[in-house]
């Protein structure tokens, strides 16, 4: 059994759509690694997905991962909706294209590389890992805003 890596993820958006950021805090054997980034015109859901994708992609070999998110969209998507979307060729039950299918497909690829357990936490509720990821996501928003104003 390998040591478990914990990844705390969060997304943020100022306006929806608007400038957005994502953050991921990776913790392995007590060592923390911070990741963040942003986009000038995006949505909160896209940033939540990007945080999970980038956190998992950072792992260079297959790992046991606990991924902690405050996004019900990510949790329900990965656990409930994704299997049926794949069966229906990335269409919803209403036969509409899945929103953010590009990112869902990337997340599906990253999850397949690892043994991922998912945990949902209430956002902005004092959970240290989630608060840290939120701070990183907001750092990403700031970097995205600077790119749009230059």
mmCIF file of N, CA, C and O in Angstrom, residues 53-100:
data_model
loop_
_atom_site.group_PDB
_atom_site.id
_atom_site.type_symbol
_atom_site.label_atom_id
_atom_site.label_comp_id
_atom_site.label_asym_id
_atom_site.label_seq_id
_atom_site.Cartn_x
_atom_site.Cartn_y
_atom_site.Cartn_z
ATOM 1 N N UNK A 53 -8.343 18.547 -11.981
ATOM 2 C CA UNK A 53 -7.526 18.019 -13.082
ATOM 3 C C UNK A 53 -6.050 18.322 -12.846
ATOM 4 O O UNK A 53 -5.193 17.439 -12.928
ATOM 5 N N UNK A 54 -5.749 19.574 -12.553
ATOM 6 C CA UNK A 54 -4.345 19.986 -12.402
ATOM 7 C C UNK A 54 -3.703 19.341 -11.181
ATOM 8 O O UNK A 54 -2.529 18.981 -11.210
ATOM 9 N N UNK A 55 -4.467 19.197 -10.104
ATOM 10 C CA UNK A 55 -3.932 18.524 -8.924
ATOM 11 C C UNK A 55 -3.565 17.080 -9.219
ATOM 12 O O UNK A 55 -2.465 16.618 -8.882
ATOM 13 N N UNK A 56 -4.456 16.354 -9.876
ATOM 14 C CA UNK A 56 -4.184 14.951 -10.223
ATOM 15 C C UNK A 56 -3.073 14.832 -11.259
ATOM 16 O O UNK A 56 -2.237 13.935 -11.190
ATOM 17 N N UNK A 57 -3.056 15.741 -12.225
ATOM 18 C CA UNK A 57 -2.047 15.692 -13.294
ATOM 19 C C UNK A 57 -0.640 15.922 -12.755
ATOM 20 O O UNK A 57 0.338 15.470 -13.347
ATOM 21 N N UNK A 58 -0.543 16.609 -11.638
ATOM 22 C CA UNK A 58 0.763 16.914 -11.050
ATOM 23 C C UNK A 58 1.454 15.648 -10.515
ATOM 24 O O UNK A 58 2.670 15.612 -10.390
ATOM 25 N N UNK A 59 0.663 14.625 -10.209
ATOM 26 C CA UNK A 59 1.217 13.377 -9.662
ATOM 27 C C UNK A 59 1.875 12.590 -10.790
ATOM 28 O O UNK A 59 1.221 12.251 -11.774
ATOM 29 N N UNK A 60 3.140 12.310 -10.645
ATOM 30 C CA UNK A 60 3.922 11.722 -11.731
ATOM 31 C C UNK A 60 3.730 10.217 -11.882
ATOM 32 O O UNK A 60 4.060 9.654 -12.906
ATOM 33 N N UNK A 61 3.230 9.559 -10.836
ATOM 34 C CA UNK A 61 2.993 8.115 -10.936
ATOM 35 C C UNK A 61 1.644 7.809 -10.296
ATOM 36 O O UNK A 61 1.122 8.625 -9.530
ATOM 37 N N UNK A 62 1.057 6.649 -10.578
ATOM 38 C CA UNK A 62 -0.232 6.305 -9.979
ATOM 39 C C UNK A 62 -0.158 6.350 -8.453
ATOM 40 O O UNK A 62 0.804 5.867 -7.852
ATOM 41 N N UNK A 63 -1.169 6.962 -7.847
ATOM 42 C CA UNK A 63 -1.182 7.157 -6.398
ATOM 43 C C UNK A 63 -2.552 6.842 -5.820
ATOM 44 O O UNK A 63 -3.563 6.887 -6.526
ATOM 45 N N UNK A 64 -2.562 6.572 -4.512
ATOM 46 C CA UNK A 64 -3.800 6.568 -3.749
ATOM 47 C C UNK A 64 -4.047 8.022 -3.375
ATOM 48 O O UNK A 64 -3.192 8.665 -2.752
ATOM 49 N N UNK A 65 -5.203 8.543 -3.773
ATOM 50 C CA UNK A 65 -5.490 9.967 -3.597
ATOM 51 C C UNK A 65 -6.814 10.144 -2.861
ATOM 52 O O UNK A 65 -7.810 9.497 -3.205
ATOM 53 N N UNK A 66 -6.800 11.039 -1.884
ATOM 54 C CA UNK A 66 -8.040 11.552 -1.315
ATOM 55 C C UNK A 66 -8.190 12.951 -1.878
ATOM 56 O O UNK A 66 -7.351 13.822 -1.617
ATOM 57 N N UNK A 67 -9.213 13.164 -2.707
ATOM 58 C CA UNK A 67 -9.444 14.481 -3.290
ATOM 59 C C UNK A 67 -10.597 15.127 -2.544
ATOM 60 O O UNK A 67 -11.704 14.586 -2.497
ATOM 61 N N UNK A 68 -10.320 16.272 -1.931
ATOM 62 C CA UNK A 68 -11.282 16.988 -1.103
ATOM 63 C C UNK A 68 -11.723 18.237 -1.854
ATOM 64 O O UNK A 68 -10.891 19.060 -2.241
ATOM 65 N N UNK A 69 -13.031 18.368 -2.058
ATOM 66 C CA UNK A 69 -13.586 19.500 -2.800
ATOM 67 C C UNK A 69 -14.822 20.035 -2.087
ATOM 68 O O UNK A 69 -15.510 19.294 -1.384
ATOM 69 N N UNK A 70 -15.108 21.317 -2.312
ATOM 70 C CA UNK A 70 -16.362 21.873 -1.803
ATOM 71 C C UNK A 70 -17.383 22.022 -2.934
ATOM 72 O O UNK A 70 -18.432 22.622 -2.759
ATOM 73 N N UNK A 71 -17.078 21.441 -4.084
ATOM 74 C CA UNK A 71 -17.945 21.574 -5.251
ATOM 75 C C UNK A 71 -18.898 20.385 -5.370
ATOM 76 O O UNK A 71 -18.491 19.267 -5.680
ATOM 77 N N UNK A 72 -20.181 20.646 -5.151
ATOM 78 C CA UNK A 72 -21.172 19.595 -5.360
ATOM 79 C C UNK A 72 -21.237 19.211 -6.836
ATOM 80 O O UNK A 72 -21.501 18.056 -7.170
ATOM 81 N N UNK A 73 -20.988 20.175 -7.724
ATOM 82 C CA UNK A 73 -20.972 19.926 -9.158
ATOM 83 C C UNK A 73 -19.926 18.868 -9.512
ATOM 84 O O UNK A 73 -20.213 17.906 -10.214
ATOM 85 N N UNK A 74 -18.707 19.028 -8.985
ATOM 86 C CA UNK A 74 -17.650 18.047 -9.251
ATOM 87 C C UNK A 74 -18.005 16.700 -8.627
ATOM 88 O O UNK A 74 -17.880 15.655 -9.270
ATOM 89 N N UNK A 75 -18.470 16.715 -7.391
ATOM 90 C CA UNK A 75 -18.788 15.463 -6.697
ATOM 91 C C UNK A 75 -19.896 14.687 -7.407
ATOM 92 O O UNK A 75 -19.771 13.491 -7.655
ATOM 93 N N UNK A 76 -20.985 15.362 -7.705
ATOM 94 C CA UNK A 76 -22.107 14.680 -8.364
ATOM 95 C C UNK A 76 -21.719 14.257 -9.771
ATOM 96 O O UNK A 76 -22.082 13.174 -10.221
ATOM 97 N N UNK A 77 -20.973 15.118 -10.474
ATOM 98 C CA UNK A 77 -20.555 14.788 -11.828
ATOM 99 C C UNK A 77 -19.714 13.525 -11.868
ATOM 100 O O UNK A 77 -19.975 12.618 -12.651
ATOM 101 N N UNK A 78 -18.701 13.452 -11.013
ATOM 102 C CA UNK A 78 -17.774 12.318 -11.061
ATOM 103 C C UNK A 78 -18.439 11.048 -10.537
ATOM 104 O O UNK A 78 -18.176 9.955 -11.029
ATOM 105 N N UNK A 79 -19.308 11.176 -9.543
ATOM 106 C CA UNK A 79 -19.879 9.992 -8.905
ATOM 107 C C UNK A 79 -21.218 9.547 -9.501
ATOM 108 O O UNK A 79 -21.523 8.362 -9.463
ATOM 109 N N UNK A 80 -22.002 10.479 -10.022
ATOM 110 C CA UNK A 80 -23.346 10.134 -10.493
ATOM 111 C C UNK A 80 -23.516 10.264 -12.006
ATOM 112 O O UNK A 80 -24.035 9.366 -12.650
ATOM 113 N N UNK A 81 -23.118 11.392 -12.560
ATOM 114 C CA UNK A 81 -23.477 11.718 -13.936
ATOM 115 C C UNK A 81 -22.524 11.144 -14.969
ATOM 116 O O UNK A 81 -22.943 10.753 -16.057
ATOM 117 N N UNK A 82 -21.229 11.129 -14.675
ATOM 118 C CA UNK A 82 -20.211 10.786 -15.674
ATOM 119 C C UNK A 82 -20.423 9.423 -16.337
ATOM 120 O O UNK A 82 -20.326 9.336 -17.565
ATOM 121 N N UNK A 83 -20.711 8.364 -15.587
ATOM 122 C CA UNK A 83 -20.881 7.062 -16.267
ATOM 123 C C UNK A 83 -21.967 7.089 -17.351
ATOM 124 O O UNK A 83 -21.772 6.539 -18.440
ATOM 125 N N UNK A 84 -23.073 7.772 -17.065
ATOM 126 C CA UNK A 84 -24.152 7.845 -18.061
ATOM 127 C C UNK A 84 -23.798 8.774 -19.214
ATOM 128 O O UNK A 84 -24.164 8.514 -20.360
ATOM 129 N N UNK A 85 -23.084 9.860 -18.927
ATOM 130 C CA UNK A 85 -22.644 10.737 -20.016
ATOM 131 C C UNK A 85 -21.786 9.956 -20.999
ATOM 132 O O UNK A 85 -21.932 10.091 -22.209
ATOM 133 N N UNK A 86 -20.886 9.150 -20.476
ATOM 134 C CA UNK A 86 -20.002 8.371 -21.348
ATOM 135 C C UNK A 86 -20.814 7.372 -22.177
ATOM 136 O O UNK A 86 -20.580 7.225 -23.380
ATOM 137 N N UNK A 87 -21.779 6.698 -21.548
ATOM 138 C CA UNK A 87 -22.627 5.728 -22.266
ATOM 139 C C UNK A 87 -23.410 6.403 -23.383
ATOM 140 O O UNK A 87 -23.659 5.801 -24.420
ATOM 141 N N UNK A 88 -23.825 7.646 -23.151
ATOM 142 C CA UNK A 88 -24.645 8.368 -24.133
ATOM 143 C C UNK A 88 -23.804 9.207 -25.089
ATOM 144 O O UNK A 88 -24.338 10.071 -25.787
ATOM 145 N N UNK A 89 -22.502 8.999 -25.114
ATOM 146 C CA UNK A 89 -21.655 9.777 -26.024
ATOM 147 C C UNK A 89 -21.565 11.238 -25.640
ATOM 148 O O UNK A 89 -21.620 12.116 -26.496
ATOM 149 N N UNK A 90 -21.428 11.510 -24.342
ATOM 150 C CA UNK A 90 -21.298 12.855 -23.800
ATOM 151 C C UNK A 90 -22.534 13.713 -24.064
ATOM 152 O O UNK A 90 -22.442 14.887 -24.417
ATOM 153 N N UNK A 91 -23.678 13.076 -23.889
ATOM 154 C CA UNK A 91 -24.964 13.780 -23.946
ATOM 155 C C UNK A 91 -25.660 13.613 -22.583
ATOM 156 O O UNK A 91 -25.494 12.601 -21.899
ATOM 157 N N UNK A 92 -26.469 14.603 -22.237
ATOM 158 C CA UNK A 92 -27.256 14.529 -21.008
ATOM 159 C C UNK A 92 -28.462 13.621 -21.236
ATOM 160 O O UNK A 92 -28.721 13.186 -22.370
ATOM 161 N N UNK A 93 -29.206 13.378 -20.175
ATOM 162 C CA UNK A 93 -30.433 12.584 -20.302
ATOM 163 C C UNK A 93 -31.408 13.249 -21.275
ATOM 164 O O UNK A 93 -32.190 12.574 -21.940
ATOM 165 N N UNK A 94 -31.339 14.573 -21.373
ATOM 166 C CA UNK A 94 -32.196 15.324 -22.302
ATOM 167 C C UNK A 94 -31.588 15.397 -23.701
ATOM 168 O O UNK A 94 -32.040 16.170 -24.542
ATOM 169 N N UNK A 95 -30.551 14.591 -23.951
ATOM 170 C CA UNK A 95 -29.885 14.489 -25.248
ATOM 171 C C UNK A 95 -29.174 15.779 -25.667
ATOM 172 O O UNK A 95 -28.925 16.022 -26.838
ATOM 173 N N UNK A 96 -28.832 16.607 -24.683
ATOM 174 C CA UNK A 96 -28.078 17.833 -24.933
ATOM 175 C C UNK A 96 -26.589 17.571 -24.691
ATOM 176 O O UNK A 96 -26.240 16.699 -23.900
ATOM 177 N N UNK A 97 -25.706 18.327 -25.357
ATOM 178 C CA UNK A 97 -24.278 18.157 -25.077
ATOM 179 C C UNK A 97 -23.976 18.472 -23.597
ATOM 180 O O UNK A 97 -24.554 19.400 -23.037
ATOM 181 N N UNK A 98 -23.096 17.700 -23.005
ATOM 182 C CA UNK A 98 -22.694 17.926 -21.624
ATOM 183 C C UNK A 98 -21.893 19.221 -21.545
ATOM 184 O O UNK A 98 -20.965 19.426 -22.336
ATOM 185 N N UNK A 99 -22.275 20.100 -20.604
ATOM 186 C CA UNK A 99 -21.500 21.325 -20.393
ATOM 187 C C UNK A 99 -20.137 20.946 -19.835
ATOM 188 O O UNK A 99 -20.017 20.074 -18.991
ATOM 189 N N UNK A 100 -19.121 21.623 -20.308
ATOM 190 C CA UNK A 100 -17.742 21.414 -19.851
ATOM 191 C C UNK A 100 -17.230 20.007 -20.148
ATOM 192 O O UNK A 100 -16.355 19.489 -19.441
#
